[in-house]
mmCIF file of C-alpha atoms in Angstrom:
data_model
loop_
_atom_site.group_PDB
_atom_site.id
_atom_site.type_symbol
_atom_site.label_atom_id
_atom_site.label_comp_id
_atom_site.label_asym_id
_atom_site.label_seq_id
_atom_site.Cartn_x
_atom_site.Cartn_y
_atom_site.Cartn_z
ATOM 1 C CA PRO K 99 61.976 159.446 126.506
ATOM 2 C CA GLY K 100 58.422 160.153 127.458
ATOM 3 C CA THR K 101 55.323 158.958 125.674
ATOM 4 C CA VAL K 102 53.916 160.175 122.376
ATOM 5 C CA LEU K 103 50.110 159.972 122.245
ATOM 6 C CA ASN K 104 47.952 160.243 119.138
ATOM 7 C CA THR K 105 44.844 161.751 120.756
ATOM 8 C CA THR K 106 42.767 161.022 117.656
ATOM 9 C CA THR K 107 43.366 157.253 117.682
ATOM 10 C CA GLY K 108 44.422 156.710 121.307
ATOM 11 C CA GLU K 109 47.622 154.967 120.179
ATOM 12 C CA THR K 110 50.823 155.563 122.177
ATOM 13 C CA TYR K 111 54.394 155.458 120.868
ATOM 14 C CA ASN K 112 57.893 155.637 122.321
ATOM 15 C CA THR K 113 59.136 157.918 119.541
ATOM 16 C CA LEU K 114 57.865 160.791 117.438
ATOM 17 C CA THR K 115 59.229 158.961 114.384
ATOM 18 C CA ALA K 116 56.919 155.988 115.016
ATOM 19 C CA ALA K 117 53.944 158.280 115.635
ATOM 20 C CA ALA K 118 54.708 160.321 112.485
ATOM 21 C CA GLN K 119 54.772 157.164 110.351
ATOM 22 C CA ASP K 120 51.276 156.283 111.608
ATOM 23 C CA LEU K 121 49.636 159.702 111.221
ATOM 24 C CA ASN K 122 46.481 160.261 109.227
ATOM 25 C CA ASP K 123 45.139 163.596 108.016
ATOM 26 C CA GLY K 124 43.648 165.562 110.909
ATOM 27 C CA ASP K 125 45.420 163.712 113.750
ATOM 28 C CA GLU K 126 46.706 165.414 116.902
ATOM 29 C CA VAL K 127 49.818 164.170 118.704
ATOM 30 C CA LEU K 128 50.943 165.044 122.233
ATOM 31 C CA VAL K 129 54.675 164.634 122.875
ATOM 32 C CA GLY K 130 55.296 164.039 126.584
ATOM 33 C CA ALA K 131 58.180 165.535 128.551
ATOM 34 C CA GLY K 132 61.572 163.953 127.951
ATOM 35 C CA GLN K 133 64.514 163.679 125.570
ATOM 36 C CA TYR K 134 63.827 161.995 122.230
ATOM 37 C CA THR K 135 66.854 161.091 120.083
ATOM 38 C CA GLU K 136 65.490 160.236 116.680
ATOM 39 C CA SER K 137 66.308 159.816 113.026
ATOM 40 C CA LYS K 138 64.521 162.481 110.980
ATOM 41 C CA PRO K 139 60.843 162.147 111.860
ATOM 42 C CA GLU K 140 58.858 163.099 108.769
ATOM 43 C CA VAL K 141 55.238 164.244 108.926
ATOM 44 C CA THR K 142 53.538 163.544 105.588
ATOM 45 C CA ALA K 143 49.875 163.748 106.674
ATOM 46 C CA ASP K 144 47.949 167.016 106.297
ATOM 47 C CA ASP K 145 46.181 169.104 108.941
ATOM 48 C CA VAL K 146 48.169 167.566 111.809
ATOM 49 C CA THR K 147 48.981 169.133 115.182
ATOM 50 C CA ILE K 148 52.080 168.075 117.121
ATOM 51 C CA ARG K 149 52.072 169.602 120.586
ATOM 52 C CA GLY K 150 54.756 169.282 123.241
ATOM 53 C CA VAL K 151 53.646 168.843 126.842
ATOM 54 C CA ASP K 152 55.977 169.968 129.656
ATOM 55 C CA GLY K 153 58.977 170.796 127.468
ATOM 56 C CA PRO K 154 60.003 167.782 125.383
ATOM 57 C CA THR K 155 63.223 167.936 123.332
ATOM 58 C CA LEU K 156 63.659 166.182 119.997
ATOM 59 C CA THR K 157 67.352 165.667 119.158
ATOM 60 C CA SER K 158 68.374 164.379 115.749
ATOM 61 C CA ASP K 159 70.602 161.340 115.427
ATOM 62 C CA TRP K 160 73.468 162.858 113.420
ATOM 63 C CA LEU K 161 74.608 159.454 112.157
ATOM 64 C CA ALA K 162 71.272 158.595 110.581
ATOM 65 C CA ALA K 163 69.707 161.879 109.543
ATOM 66 C CA ASN K 164 70.531 165.227 108.058
ATOM 67 C CA GLN K 165 67.284 166.879 109.223
ATOM 68 C CA GLY K 166 65.875 167.262 112.720
ATOM 69 C CA LEU K 167 62.204 167.303 111.671
ATOM 70 C CA VAL K 168 60.665 167.232 108.187
ATOM 71 C CA LEU K 169 57.234 168.740 107.465
ATOM 72 C CA SER K 170 56.171 167.265 104.113
ATOM 73 C CA GLY K 171 52.422 167.563 104.573
ATOM 74 C CA ASP K 172 50.330 170.734 104.452
ATOM 75 C CA ASP K 173 48.772 172.641 107.358
ATOM 76 C CA ILE K 174 50.934 171.022 110.040
ATOM 77 C CA VAL K 175 51.159 172.823 113.388
ATOM 78 C CA VAL K 176 54.138 172.163 115.688
ATOM 79 C CA GLN K 177 53.829 173.695 119.168
ATOM 80 C CA ASN K 178 55.860 173.816 122.384
ATOM 81 C CA LEU K 179 58.724 171.609 121.250
ATOM 82 C CA THR K 180 62.488 172.052 121.241
ATOM 83 C CA VAL K 181 64.172 170.584 118.163
ATOM 84 C CA ARG K 182 67.970 170.246 118.305
ATOM 85 C CA TYR K 183 70.296 169.196 115.542
ATOM 86 C CA GLU K 184 73.400 167.733 117.181
ATOM 87 C CA ALA K 185 76.738 168.105 115.432
ATOM 88 C CA ASN K 186 78.882 165.090 114.701
ATOM 89 C CA PRO K 187 81.042 164.865 117.850
ATOM 90 C CA GLN K 188 83.923 163.641 115.698
ATOM 91 C CA GLY K 189 83.870 166.847 113.663
ATOM 92 C CA GLY K 190 82.478 165.537 110.378
ATOM 93 C CA ILE K 191 79.746 167.469 108.575
ATOM 94 C CA LEU K 192 76.813 166.023 106.691
ATOM 95 C CA ALA K 193 75.572 168.135 103.786
ATOM 96 C CA ASP K 194 72.370 170.139 104.162
ATOM 97 C CA GLN K 195 71.863 169.743 107.894
ATOM 98 C CA ASN K 196 68.708 171.543 109.014
ATOM 99 C CA VAL K 197 66.740 171.661 112.224
ATOM 100 C CA VAL K 198 63.357 171.827 110.419
ATOM 101 C CA LEU K 199 62.885 171.221 106.690
ATOM 102 C CA VAL K 200 59.625 172.602 105.224
ATOM 103 C CA LEU K 201 58.380 170.726 102.155
ATOM 104 C CA GLY K 202 54.668 171.495 102.571
ATOM 105 C CA SER K 203 52.485 174.604 102.650
ATOM 106 C CA GLY K 204 50.505 176.340 105.357
ATOM 107 C CA ASN K 205 52.657 174.918 108.145
ATOM 108 C CA GLU K 206 53.046 176.663 111.521
ATOM 109 C CA LEU K 207 55.761 176.619 114.167
ATOM 110 C CA ARG K 208 54.515 178.097 117.476
ATOM 111 C CA GLY K 209 56.355 178.310 120.753
ATOM 112 C CA VAL K 210 59.260 176.228 119.475
ATOM 113 C CA THR K 211 63.007 176.438 119.981
ATOM 114 C CA LEU K 212 65.081 175.419 116.966
ATOM 115 C CA ASP K 213 68.666 174.857 118.081
ATOM 116 C CA GLY K 214 71.394 174.101 115.537
ATOM 117 C CA VAL K 215 73.841 173.548 118.423
ATOM 118 C CA SER K 216 76.515 175.929 117.116
ATOM 119 C CA HIS K 217 76.855 174.804 113.518
ATOM 120 C CA PRO K 218 79.321 177.133 111.815
ATOM 121 C CA SER K 219 78.967 175.251 108.510
ATOM 122 C CA PRO K 220 77.977 174.027 105.971
ATOM 123 C CA PRO K 221 76.305 177.107 104.549
ATOM 124 C CA HIS K 222 73.105 175.152 103.854
ATOM 125 C CA GLN K 223 72.540 174.460 107.565
ATOM 126 C CA ALA K 224 69.471 176.329 108.811
ATOM 127 C CA GLY K 225 67.069 176.479 111.703
ATOM 128 C CA VAL K 226 64.281 176.425 109.102
ATOM 129 C CA LEU K 227 64.875 175.569 105.436
ATOM 130 C CA ILE K 228 61.930 176.404 103.155
ATOM 131 C CA PHE K 229 61.874 174.845 99.696
ATOM 132 C CA PRO K 230 60.319 176.553 96.635
ATOM 133 C CA GLY K 231 56.544 176.761 96.630
ATOM 134 C CA ASN K 232 56.213 175.861 100.320
ATOM 135 C CA SER K 233 55.268 178.046 103.284
ATOM 136 C CA VAL K 234 55.523 178.341 107.037
ATOM 137 C CA SER K 235 54.583 180.835 109.724
ATOM 138 C CA ILE K 236 56.734 181.042 112.837
ATOM 139 C CA ALA K 237 55.463 182.671 116.042
ATOM 140 C CA ASP K 238 56.599 183.057 119.636
ATOM 141 C CA SER K 239 59.727 181.018 118.924
ATOM 142 C CA THR K 240 63.516 181.059 119.229
ATOM 143 C CA ILE K 241 65.889 180.115 116.409
ATOM 144 C CA LYS K 242 69.489 179.815 117.563
ATOM 145 C CA ASN K 243 72.967 178.472 116.862
ATOM 146 C CA ASN K 244 72.526 177.954 113.116
ATOM 147 C CA TYR K 245 74.432 179.128 110.081
ATOM 148 C CA TYR K 246 71.126 180.581 108.810
ATOM 149 C CA GLY K 247 68.203 181.117 111.165
ATOM 150 C CA ILE K 248 65.779 180.922 108.226
ATOM 151 C CA ASN K 249 66.974 179.897 104.773
ATOM 152 C CA ASN K 250 64.245 180.635 102.238
ATOM 153 C CA GLN K 251 64.954 178.811 98.974
ATOM 154 C CA GLY K 252 61.940 180.268 97.144
ATOM 155 C CA GLY K 253 59.029 179.549 99.458
ATOM 156 C CA SER K 254 57.328 182.003 101.777
ATOM 157 C CA TYR K 255 57.292 182.623 105.501
ATOM 158 C CA GLN K 256 55.870 184.945 108.128
ATOM 159 C CA THR K 257 57.321 185.623 111.557
ATOM 160 C CA SER K 258 55.821 187.090 114.702
ATOM 161 C CA ASN K 259 57.719 187.492 117.959
ATOM 162 C CA VAL K 260 60.666 185.349 116.826
ATOM 163 C CA THR K 261 63.980 185.679 118.648
ATOM 164 C CA PHE K 262 67.177 184.961 116.727
ATOM 165 C CA GLU K 263 70.254 184.064 118.811
ATOM 166 C CA ASP K 264 73.812 183.344 117.700
ATOM 167 C CA ASN K 265 73.063 182.516 114.062
ATOM 168 C CA ASN K 266 75.701 183.472 111.474
ATOM 169 C CA THR K 267 72.886 185.059 109.396
ATOM 170 C CA ASN K 268 69.349 185.323 110.755
ATOM 171 C CA VAL K 269 67.479 185.292 107.412
ATOM 172 C CA ALA K 270 68.776 184.420 103.961
#
């Protein structure tokens, strides 16, 4: 993988997971070009920006995680990043596999590609899963190859210039 830089602190990391564990409210992280295979990075800090530089791809480790990226804090912005949830190559399915899980409010996804990598099931698998009371806005992005493009479980969302490709259902 490339390098992940916290521009607020100057710290560098080899993984987004390590950077996410070290985030403080208000930090900005630059994710350098490269392939990152990780186990469910979770962003719990508020008012954080995660920005991809030169097309990085975050791929979930299907053995260790059932989410590609988890946004637990509020007012998190994710920009210019591809997040892929890889299927178990042996055919097994983990329950509730999602590319991005939204557990906070006021979050934004801009210029992202959320790729479920052709998940026909389970029915809970989504490009974006929004839990009750939480919110996200999605702009200038592509959501593809998921059972649900967006699965809203009682939260709220806004979309602008979002392309849906090869999802079983685009919005549920």
